[in-house]
């Protein structure tokens, strides 16, 4: 079997039971991630992968449906012809109806065949949230909730605070909080985790990581795709619920949190929770909602749902007082790119004022740009001297850490890391119930205050509506660069 990823942590032999195992999430994300981990040797032939769904499906049909989603792994240079067949041997298919309970006996028999205290048994609810409660009750009545059981769920974890609280109550009625793994797939992304390494494994940034040195923070999560097939889900959700309540607030937390004393699940989550609780409700002028121009035509009805949102956030604490966090996300934007840009304060005094080659070159502040995707990397913008005689001409240059150039190879998908963490019992990259609630407590008033306001229309292929956050001006946003790796400072010429 192929050895593609270096130094993968050992994972105990486990059973993954994917309820909703024939659905889009299971076929597009969960099983391909398990296949990559199988190719890497983390998932061994002692694992069992049980796909449970209402429909009766043969192994061959399941394989035919799954294969297109595993193409990248199948065509990898190190993958052998037999690997997919060997992987499929781990798969068991169970016909199960959560609502009627049909098939629960068969599932229970399968689970008990291998049940052992040191063999994690992971139930992944890849079904609609309305089925989370009934699924938990069925697992309980079938007698398969054991001390070694774990439960994995993912968004949408509620539509607002009250519904999120109700989901939490349903899960906690059957599983202990220590057994519940709430996925925010952004936390499984390599560069998102690297943000913690950058901050807490290096000494040079921490002393600058505050309102004395930082002017403002910008977070952009831009997508080029529209809502497509998901229009009916999306229209009930909108960008604030779909992206800000979860992924973007998690990014804000990782930028703003205090250093935990250990990289330990509860300590990391305690610190993130403090950030969420320190967020001040933005004024109406600090929320900009947009909708791309052909959204209503795609949806087939009129709608106030935002496909774009920009917010000016304030983290109300000693470290961040006076430092705005500008965040924006949207569909059908100019480029697919996610970046965090930390803009440092301007120099207090300019000793080179007489040696300037042009007014706007050397006046740029230092910036730390963390590119989350694609072309992952970190850049530090510095002002340097232009080589050669002719006076002290300054220009912006960059220290550039490209993940691809430095580490090479493929970066694992977020689900690969997160799925292995569930088996290893590591909850650090999963959201705790109180975090989810704190995020909704922040979001609810924004939703309430903006619900009746029609979103501003924007053209597809732009970076959202023109009048983007009151008073900031058109050149305020730092747009992601189209090619992060090879970009050269353009003001040098
Ligand atoms: P799908 O509709 O594609 O799949 C739903 C799955 O649930 C199917 O396997 C279906 O089986 C099964 N199911 C439905 N009802 C029952 C039942 N009564 N008993 C047993 N199984 C049942 O949905 P998705 O996979 O897209 O989404 C699942 C959940 O994950 C949703 O909450 C979604 O919001 C969330 N999610 C999805 C993402 C994605 O990329 N798709 C990303 C993040 C979250 P059958 O076909 O036999 O009825
Ligand atoms: C999902 C949202 O959670 O994240 C989608 O529901 C969005 O609307 C997706 O497209 C973005 O994820 P990624 O990993 O492509 O940035």
Coordinates of C-alpha atoms and ligand atoms in Angstrom, one line a residue:
X1 CA 0.0 0.0 0.0
X2 CA 1.1 3.5 -0.8
X3 CA 3.1 5.6 1.8
X4 CA 2.1 9.1 0.8
X5 CA 1.9 11.2 3.9
X6 CA 4.8 11.3 6.3
X7 CA 4.5 10.6 10.0
X8 CA 0.8 10.0 10.3
X9 CA -0.3 9.4 13.9
X10 CA -1.4 5.9 14.8
X11 CA -5.1 5.4 15.0
X12 CA -6.7 2.5 16.9
X13 CA -8.7 0.0 14.9
X14 CA -12.2 1.4 14.8
X15 CA -15.7 1.1 13.4
X16 CA -17.2 4.0 11.5
X17 CA -20.9 3.8 11.1
X18 CA -22.1 6.4 8.7
X19 CA -25.8 6.9 9.0
X20 CA -26.9 8.4 5.7
X21 CA -24.0 6.5 4.2
X22 CA -25.4 6.7 0.7
X23 CA -25.9 10.5 0.7
X24 CA -23.9 13.3 -0.9
X25 CA -21.9 14.1 2.2
X26 CA -20.9 10.5 2.7
X27 CA -20.0 9.8 -0.9
X28 CA -18.4 13.2 -1.7
X29 CA -16.5 13.7 1.5
X30 CA -16.5 11.0 4.2
X31 CA -15.7 7.8 2.2
X32 CA -13.1 9.5 -0.1
X33 CA -11.4 10.8 3.1
X34 CA -11.4 7.3 4.6
X35 CA -10.0 6.0 1.3
X36 CA -7.1 8.4 1.4
X37 CA -6.4 7.4 5.0
X38 CA -6.6 3.7 3.9
X39 CA -4.0 4.4 1.2
X40 CA -1.8 6.0 3.8
X41 CA -2.2 3.0 6.2
X42 CA -4.0 4.8 9.0
X43 CA -7.2 3.0 8.2
X44 CA -6.2 -0.7 8.2
X45 CA -7.9 -3.9 7.1
X46 CA -9.1 -4.2 10.8
X47 CA -11.4 -1.2 10.4
X48 CA -15.1 -1.6 9.5
X49 CA -16.9 1.1 7.6
X50 CA -20.6 0.7 7.9
X51 CA -22.9 2.7 5.6
X52 CA -26.5 2.7 6.8
X53 CA -29.4 4.2 4.8
X54 CA -33.0 3.5 4.0
X55 CA -32.4 2.2 0.6
X56 CA -31.3 -1.4 -0.2
X57 CA -28.0 -1.1 -2.1
X58 CA -25.6 -3.7 -3.4
X59 CA -21.9 -3.4 -2.8
X60 CA -21.4 -3.0 -6.6
X61 CA -23.8 -0.1 -6.8
X62 CA -22.2 1.5 -3.8
X63 CA -18.8 1.1 -5.4
X64 CA -20.0 2.6 -8.7
X65 CA -21.5 5.6 -6.9
X66 CA -18.4 6.1 -4.8
X67 CA -15.7 5.6 -7.5
X68 CA -16.1 9.0 -9.2
X69 CA -15.5 10.8 -5.9
X70 CA -12.3 8.8 -5.3
X71 CA -10.8 9.6 -8.7
X72 CA -8.0 11.8 -7.4
X73 CA -6.9 9.0 -5.0
X74 CA -7.4 6.3 -7.5
X75 CA -5.2 8.0 -10.1
X76 CA -2.5 8.9 -7.6
X77 CA 0.9 7.6 -8.7
X78 CA 1.3 5.4 -5.6
X79 CA -2.2 3.9 -5.7
X80 CA -2.3 0.2 -6.7
X81 CA -5.0 -1.3 -8.9
X82 CA -6.2 -3.5 -6.0
X83 CA -6.4 -0.7 -3.4
X84 CA -10.0 0.3 -4.1
X85 CA -11.2 -3.4 -4.0
X86 CA -9.3 -3.9 -0.7
X87 CA -10.9 -0.7 0.7
X88 CA -14.4 -1.9 -0.3
X89 CA -13.9 -5.1 1.7
X90 CA -14.0 -2.9 4.8
X91 CA -17.5 -1.6 3.8
X92 CA -20.7 -3.1 5.2
X93 CA -24.1 -1.9 4.0
X94 CA -27.0 -1.8 6.3
X95 CA -30.6 -1.0 5.4
X96 CA -31.8 1.2 8.3
X97 CA -34.8 3.5 8.7
X98 CA -34.2 5.8 11.6
X99 CA -37.8 6.7 11.9
X100 CA -39.4 3.2 11.9
X101 CA -36.4 1.5 13.5
X102 CA -36.3 -1.1 10.7
X103 CA -32.8 -2.5 10.4
X104 CA -31.7 -1.5 13.9
X105 CA -31.3 -5.1 15.0
X106 CA -28.9 -5.9 12.1
X107 CA -26.9 -2.8 13.0
X108 CA -26.7 -3.8 16.7
X109 CA -25.5 -7.3 15.8
X110 CA -22.8 -5.8 13.6
X111 CA -21.7 -3.4 16.2
X112 CA -21.6 -6.0 19.0
X113 CA -19.6 -8.5 16.9
X114 CA -16.5 -6.4 17.4
X115 CA -17.4 -4.2 20.4
X116 CA -14.4 -3.8 22.7
X117 CA -13.5 -1.0 25.2
X118 CA -10.4 0.0 23.2
X119 CA -12.1 -0.1 19.8
X120 CA -13.8 3.3 19.0
X121 CA -17.2 3.0 17.6
X122 CA -18.0 6.2 15.7
X123 CA -21.5 7.1 14.6
X124 CA -21.5 9.8 12.0
X125 CA -24.9 11.3 11.4
X126 CA -24.7 12.3 7.7
X127 CA -28.5 13.0 7.7
X128 CA -30.6 16.1 8.1
X129 CA -30.5 17.7 11.6
X130 CA -34.2 16.9 12.0
X131 CA -33.0 13.2 12.2
X132 CA -30.3 13.8 14.8
X133 CA -32.6 13.3 17.8
X134 CA -34.4 10.3 16.4
X135 CA -31.0 8.8 15.4
X136 CA -29.7 9.2 18.9
X137 CA -32.8 7.6 20.4
X138 CA -32.7 4.7 18.0
X139 CA -29.0 4.0 18.8
X140 CA -29.8 4.1 22.5
X141 CA -32.8 1.7 22.2
X142 CA -30.8 -0.6 19.9
X143 CA -28.2 -0.8 22.8
X144 CA -25.2 0.4 20.7
X145 CA -24.3 3.5 22.7
X146 CA -21.3 2.1 24.6
X147 CA -18.6 3.9 26.6
X148 CA -16.3 3.7 23.5
X149 CA -19.0 5.2 21.2
X150 CA -18.6 8.6 19.7
X151 CA -21.0 10.8 17.8
X152 CA -20.1 13.0 14.8
X153 CA -22.5 15.7 13.6
X154 CA -22.0 18.8 11.4
X155 CA -23.7 21.9 10.3
X156 CA -26.3 23.1 10.1
X157 CA -26.3 22.9 13.9
X158 CA -29.4 25.0 14.3
X159 CA -31.0 27.9 12.5
X160 CA -30.7 30.2 15.5
X161 CA -29.8 30.0 19.2
X162 CA -33.0 28.3 20.3
X163 CA -32.9 25.5 17.6
X164 CA -29.1 25.0 18.2
X165 CA -29.9 24.6 21.9
X166 CA -32.6 22.1 21.1
X167 CA -30.2 20.0 18.9
X168 CA -27.6 20.1 21.7
X169 CA -30.2 18.8 24.2
X170 CA -31.2 15.9 21.8
X171 CA -27.6 14.8 21.4
X172 CA -26.7 15.2 25.1
X173 CA -29.8 13.2 26.1
X174 CA -27.9 10.1 24.8
X175 CA -24.2 11.0 24.5
X176 CA -21.9 12.6 26.9
X177 CA -20.4 15.9 25.7
X178 CA -17.0 14.1 25.7
X179 CA -18.4 11.7 23.1
X180 CA -19.7 14.4 20.8
X181 CA -17.6 15.6 17.8
X182 CA -19.2 18.7 16.1
X183 CA -17.4 19.2 12.8
X184 CA -16.5 22.6 11.4
X185 CA -14.5 21.5 8.4
X186 CA -12.5 24.7 8.4
X187 CA -10.8 23.6 11.6
X188 CA -9.5 20.6 9.7
X189 CA -7.8 22.6 7.0
X190 CA -4.1 22.5 7.2
X191 CA -3.6 26.3 7.0
X192 CA -6.2 26.9 9.6
X193 CA -4.3 24.7 12.0
X194 CA -1.1 26.3 10.9
X195 CA -2.5 29.6 12.2
X196 CA -2.1 28.2 15.7
X197 CA 1.4 27.0 14.9
X198 CA 2.3 30.4 13.5
X199 CA 1.0 32.2 16.6
X200 CA 1.9 29.8 19.4
X201 CA 5.0 28.0 18.1
X202 CA 6.9 31.2 17.2
X203 CA 7.9 34.0 19.5
X204 CA 8.2 36.9 17.1
X205 CA 4.5 37.5 16.5
X206 CA 3.0 37.2 20.0
X207 CA 4.5 40.5 21.3
X208 CA 3.1 42.2 18.2
X209 CA -0.3 40.5 18.3
X210 CA -2.4 43.2 19.9
X211 CA -3.8 46.7 19.5
X212 CA -0.4 48.3 20.1
X213 CA 1.0 46.9 16.8
X214 CA -2.0 45.8 14.7
X215 CA -4.2 48.3 12.9
X216 CA -6.9 45.9 11.7
X217 CA -7.6 42.4 10.5
X218 CA -9.4 41.4 7.3
X219 CA -10.8 37.9 6.6
X220 CA -12.0 37.1 3.1
X221 CA -13.6 33.8 2.2
X222 CA -14.5 34.2 -1.5
X223 CA -16.1 31.6 -3.7
X224 CA -16.7 31.7 -7.4
X225 CA -19.5 29.2 -7.4
X226 CA -23.2 30.2 -7.0
X227 CA -25.7 28.3 -4.9
X228 CA -26.4 25.8 -7.7
X229 CA -28.3 22.7 -6.6
X230 CA -28.4 23.8 -3.0
X231 CA -30.6 26.8 -3.7
X232 CA -33.5 25.7 -1.5
X233 CA -31.2 24.9 1.5
X234 CA -29.3 28.1 0.9
X235 CA -32.3 30.3 0.6
X236 CA -33.3 29.4 4.1
X237 CA -29.8 30.0 5.3
X238 CA -27.9 32.8 3.6
X239 CA -24.2 33.7 3.9
X240 CA -24.5 34.7 7.6
X241 CA -25.8 31.4 8.8
X242 CA -24.0 29.3 6.1
X243 CA -20.5 30.8 6.5
X244 CA -20.2 33.4 9.3
X245 CA -21.8 31.7 12.2
X246 CA -19.4 28.8 11.9
X247 CA -16.3 29.0 9.6
X248 CA -15.6 32.7 9.8
X249 CA -16.2 33.0 13.5
X250 CA -13.9 30.1 14.0
X251 CA -11.2 32.0 12.0
X252 CA -11.8 35.1 14.1
X253 CA -11.4 33.0 17.2
X254 CA -8.1 31.5 16.1
X255 CA -6.7 35.0 15.3
X256 CA -8.0 36.6 18.4
X257 CA -7.7 33.9 21.1
X258 CA -5.3 34.1 24.0
X259 CA -2.6 31.4 24.1
X260 CA -4.0 28.3 25.9
X261 CA -1.5 26.8 28.4
X262 CA -1.7 23.5 26.5
X263 CA -2.8 22.4 23.1
X264 CA -5.6 20.5 24.7
X265 CA -9.2 20.3 23.6
X266 CA -10.9 22.1 26.5
X267 CA -8.2 24.7 26.9
X268 CA -8.3 25.6 23.2
X269 CA -12.1 25.7 23.2
X270 CA -12.2 27.7 26.4
X271 CA -10.1 30.4 24.8
X272 CA -12.2 30.4 21.6
X273 CA -15.3 30.7 23.7
X274 CA -13.9 33.8 25.4
X275 CA -13.4 35.5 22.0
X276 CA -17.0 34.6 21.0
X277 CA -18.3 36.1 24.2
X278 CA -16.3 39.2 23.7
X279 CA -17.8 40.0 20.3
X280 CA -19.9 43.2 20.3
X281 CA -23.1 43.2 18.3
X282 CA -22.2 45.3 15.2
X283 CA -24.2 48.5 14.4
X284 CA -26.4 48.3 11.3
X285 CA -23.9 50.3 9.3
X286 CA -21.3 47.7 10.0
X287 CA -23.2 44.9 8.3
X288 CA -23.4 44.8 4.5
X289 CA -25.6 42.2 2.8
X290 CA -25.5 41.5 -0.9
X291 CA -27.1 39.2 -3.4
X292 CA -25.6 38.3 -6.8
X293 CA -27.7 39.6 -9.7
X294 CA -29.2 36.4 -11.1
X295 CA -29.8 34.7 -7.7
X296 CA -33.6 35.2 -7.8
X297 CA -33.8 33.9 -11.4
X298 CA -31.9 30.8 -10.3
X299 CA -34.1 30.3 -7.3
X300 CA -37.3 31.0 -9.2
X301 CA -38.8 33.4 -6.7
X302 CA -38.0 36.7 -5.0
X303 CA -35.8 36.5 -2.0
X304 CA -34.1 38.7 0.6
X305 CA -31.4 36.1 1.3
X306 CA -27.8 37.4 1.2
X307 CA -25.3 35.5 -0.9
X308 CA -22.6 38.0 0.3
X309 CA -22.0 39.6 3.7
X310 CA -19.4 41.9 5.1
X311 CA -19.1 42.8 8.7
X312 CA -17.0 45.0 10.9
X313 CA -16.5 43.2 14.2
X314 CA -15.2 44.4 17.5
X315 CA -13.6 42.0 20.0
X316 CA -14.2 43.7 23.2
X317 CA -11.2 43.0 25.3
X318 CA -7.9 44.5 26.4
X319 CA -5.9 42.9 23.6
X320 CA -8.1 43.9 20.8
X321 CA -9.8 47.2 21.9
X322 CA -9.9 49.5 18.9
X323 CA -8.8 46.9 16.3
X324 CA -11.6 46.2 13.8
X325 CA -11.9 42.8 12.3
X326 CA -13.4 43.1 8.8
X327 CA -14.8 39.9 7.5
X328 CA -16.5 39.1 4.2
X329 CA -17.7 36.1 2.3
X330 CA -19.8 35.5 -0.7
X331 CA -20.7 33.4 -3.7
X332 CA -20.0 34.2 -7.3
X333 CA -17.2 36.5 -6.5
X334 CA -14.1 37.3 -8.6
X335 CA -11.9 34.5 -7.4
X336 CA -11.9 31.5 -5.1
X337 CA -9.6 32.4 -2.3
X338 CA -9.6 32.6 1.5
X339 CA -7.2 34.9 3.2
X340 CA -6.5 36.4 6.6
X341 CA -4.7 39.7 6.4
X342 CA -3.2 41.2 9.5
X343 CA -2.3 44.9 8.8
X344 CA 0.2 46.4 11.2
X345 CA 0.2 50.0 12.2
X346 CA 2.1 52.5 10.2
X347 CA 5.6 53.5 11.3
X348 CA 5.6 56.3 13.9
X349 CA 8.1 58.4 12.0
X350 CA 9.5 58.3 8.5
X351 CA 13.3 58.8 8.3
X352 CA 13.3 58.1 4.5
X353 CA 10.8 60.8 3.6
X354 CA 13.3 62.5 1.3
X355 CA 14.3 59.3 -0.5
X356 CA 10.9 58.2 -1.7
X357 CA 10.6 57.0 -5.2
X358 CA 6.8 57.4 -5.1
X359 CA 4.3 58.4 -2.5
X360 CA 2.3 55.1 -2.5
X361 CA 5.1 52.5 -2.5
X362 CA 7.0 52.8 0.8
X363 CA 4.0 54.0 2.7
X364 CA 2.5 50.5 2.8
X365 CA 2.2 49.1 6.3
X366 CA 3.7 45.7 7.1
X367 CA 1.2 42.9 6.4
X368 CA 1.0 39.3 7.4
X369 CA -1.1 37.4 4.9
X370 CA -2.2 33.9 5.7
X371 CA -3.6 32.2 2.6
X372 CA -6.0 29.5 3.6
X373 CA -6.8 28.2 0.2
X374 CA -5.9 27.6 -2.6
X375 CA -2.1 27.7 -2.9
X376 CA -1.8 27.7 0.9
X377 CA 1.0 29.8 2.4
X378 CA 2.0 32.7 4.5
X379 CA 3.5 36.0 3.4
X380 CA 5.0 38.8 5.3
X381 CA 5.1 42.1 3.5
X382 CA 8.1 44.2 4.4
X383 CA 9.5 47.5 3.0
X384 CA 13.0 47.0 1.5
X385 CA 15.6 49.0 -0.3
X386 CA 15.6 48.7 -4.0
X387 CA 19.0 47.4 -5.0
X388 CA 21.5 49.6 -6.8
X389 CA 22.9 53.1 -6.5
X390 CA 20.7 56.2 -6.8
X391 CA 19.5 57.0 -3.4
X392 CA 17.4 55.2 -0.8
X393 CA 14.5 53.9 -3.0
X394 CA 12.1 51.8 -1.1
X395 CA 9.7 49.2 -2.3
X396 CA 7.4 46.5 -0.7
X397 CA 8.9 43.0 -0.8
X398 CA 7.7 39.8 0.6
X399 CA 8.9 36.9 2.7
X400 CA 6.9 34.0 1.2
X401 CA 6.3 30.6 2.7
X402 CA 4.5 28.6 0.1
X403 CA 3.3 25.3 1.5
X404 CA 3.6 23.7 -1.8
X405 CA 7.3 24.7 -2.3
X406 CA 8.2 23.9 1.3
X407 CA 6.3 20.7 2.0
X408 CA 5.4 19.5 -1.5
X409 CA 2.9 16.8 -2.2
X410 CA -0.8 17.0 -1.5
X411 CA -2.4 18.5 1.6
X412 CA -4.9 16.2 3.1
X413 CA -8.6 17.2 2.9
X414 CA -10.0 18.6 6.2
X415 CA -12.2 15.5 6.6
X416 CA -9.2 13.2 6.7
X417 CA -7.7 14.9 9.7
X418 CA -11.1 15.3 11.5
X419 CA -12.2 11.7 10.9
X420 CA -8.9 10.3 12.3
X421 CA -9.2 12.7 15.3
X422 CA -12.6 11.1 16.1
X423 CA -10.9 7.7 16.3
X424 CA -8.0 9.1 18.3
X425 CA -10.4 10.7 20.8
X426 CA -9.0 14.2 20.1
X427 CA -11.7 16.9 20.3
X428 CA -9.4 19.9 19.9
X429 CA -10.6 20.7 16.4
X430 CA -14.3 20.2 17.1
X431 CA -16.8 22.6 18.5
X432 CA -18.1 22.3 22.0
X433 CA -21.8 22.9 22.6
X434 CA -21.2 26.2 24.5
X435 CA -19.1 27.5 21.5
X436 CA -21.9 26.8 19.1
X437 CA -24.4 28.6 21.3
X438 CA -22.1 31.6 21.9
X439 CA -21.7 31.9 18.1
X440 CA -25.5 31.9 17.7
X441 CA -25.9 34.4 20.5
X442 CA -23.7 36.8 18.5
X443 CA -25.4 36.0 15.2
X444 CA -29.1 36.1 16.2
X445 CA -29.3 39.9 16.7
X446 CA -27.7 40.5 13.3
X447 CA -30.2 38.2 11.6
X448 CA -33.0 39.9 13.5
X449 CA -31.9 43.4 12.6
X450 CA -31.2 42.8 9.0
X451 CA -33.9 40.3 8.0
X452 CA -36.3 42.9 6.4
X453 CA -33.6 44.9 4.6
X454 CA -33.2 43.9 1.0
X455 CA -29.6 43.0 0.1
X456 CA -27.7 45.2 -2.3
X457 CA -27.3 43.5 -5.7
X458 CA -23.8 42.8 -7.1
X459 CA -22.4 41.5 -10.4
X460 CA -21.1 38.0 -10.5
X461 CA -17.3 38.1 -10.8
X462 CA -16.8 41.1 -8.6
X463 CA -16.0 41.3 -4.9
X464 CA -19.5 42.1 -3.8
X465 CA -21.6 45.3 -3.7
X466 CA -19.9 48.6 -4.5
X467 CA -21.0 50.4 -1.4
X468 CA -19.2 47.9 0.9
X469 CA -19.4 48.8 4.6
X470 CA -20.1 52.3 5.4
X471 CA -17.3 54.8 5.2
X472 CA -14.6 52.4 4.2
X473 CA -14.2 53.5 0.5
X474 CA -13.7 51.3 -2.6
X475 CA -10.0 50.5 -2.2
X476 CA -10.4 49.5 1.5
X477 CA -10.6 45.8 1.0
X478 CA -7.4 43.9 0.3
X479 CA -8.4 41.5 -2.4
X480 CA -6.8 38.1 -2.5
X481 CA -4.1 37.8 -5.2
X482 CA -4.9 35.5 -8.0
X483 CA -1.7 33.6 -7.8
X484 CA -0.3 33.6 -4.3
X485 CA 2.8 31.7 -5.0
X486 CA 4.4 33.5 -8.0
X487 CA 3.1 37.0 -7.2
X488 CA 5.8 39.7 -7.4
X489 CA 5.4 43.1 -5.9
X490 CA 4.0 45.1 -8.8
X491 CA 5.1 48.5 -7.6
X492 CA 8.7 47.6 -8.0
X493 CA 8.9 48.4 -11.7
Ligands
LIG1 P1 -28.5 13.6 1.1 O1 -30.0 13.9 0.9 O2 -27.6 13.5 -0.1 O3 -28.4 12.2 1.9 C1 -29.2 11.9 3.0 C2 -28.8 10.5 3.5 O4 -29.6 10.3 4.7 C3 -29.1 9.4 2.5 O5 -28.1 8.4 2.7 C4 -30.5 8.9 3.0 O6 -30.7 7.6 2.7 C5 -30.3 9.0 4.5 N1 -31.6 9.1 5.1 C6 -32.6 10.0 5.0 N2 -33.7 9.7 5.8 C7 -33.3 8.6 6.4 C8 -34.0 7.7 7.4 N3 -35.2 8.0 7.8 N4 -33.3 6.7 7.9 C9 -32.1 6.4 7.5 N5 -31.4 7.1 6.6 C10 -32.0 8.2 6.0 O7 -28.0 14.7 2.1 P2 -26.4 15.2 2.3 O8 -25.6 14.0 2.4 O9 -26.1 16.3 1.4 O10 -26.5 15.9 3.7 C11 -26.7 15.2 5.0 C12 -26.5 16.2 6.1 O11 -25.2 16.7 6.1 C13 -27.5 17.4 5.9 O12 -27.8 17.9 7.2 C14 -26.5 18.5 5.3 O13 -26.9 19.8 5.6 C15 -25.2 18.1 6.0 N6 -24.1 18.6 5.2 C16 -23.9 18.2 3.9 C17 -22.8 18.6 3.2 C18 -22.6 18.1 1.8 O14 -21.5 18.5 1.3 N7 -23.5 17.4 1.2 C19 -21.7 19.5 3.8 C20 -22.0 19.8 5.2 C21 -23.1 19.4 5.9 P3 -31.7 7.2 1.5 O15 -31.1 7.8 0.3 O16 -31.7 5.7 1.5 O17 -33.0 7.8 1.9
LIG2 C1 -19.9 24.9 3.5 C2 -21.0 25.9 3.0 O1 -20.0 24.8 4.9 O2 -18.6 25.5 3.2 C3 -20.9 26.1 1.5 O3 -22.2 25.3 3.3 C4 -19.5 26.5 1.2 O4 -21.8 27.0 1.1 C5 -18.4 25.6 1.8 O5 -19.4 26.5 -0.2 C6 -17.0 26.2 1.6 O6 -16.1 25.3 2.0 P1 -14.6 25.3 1.3 O7 -13.9 24.2 2.1 O8 -14.8 25.0 -0.1 O9 -14.1 26.6 1.6

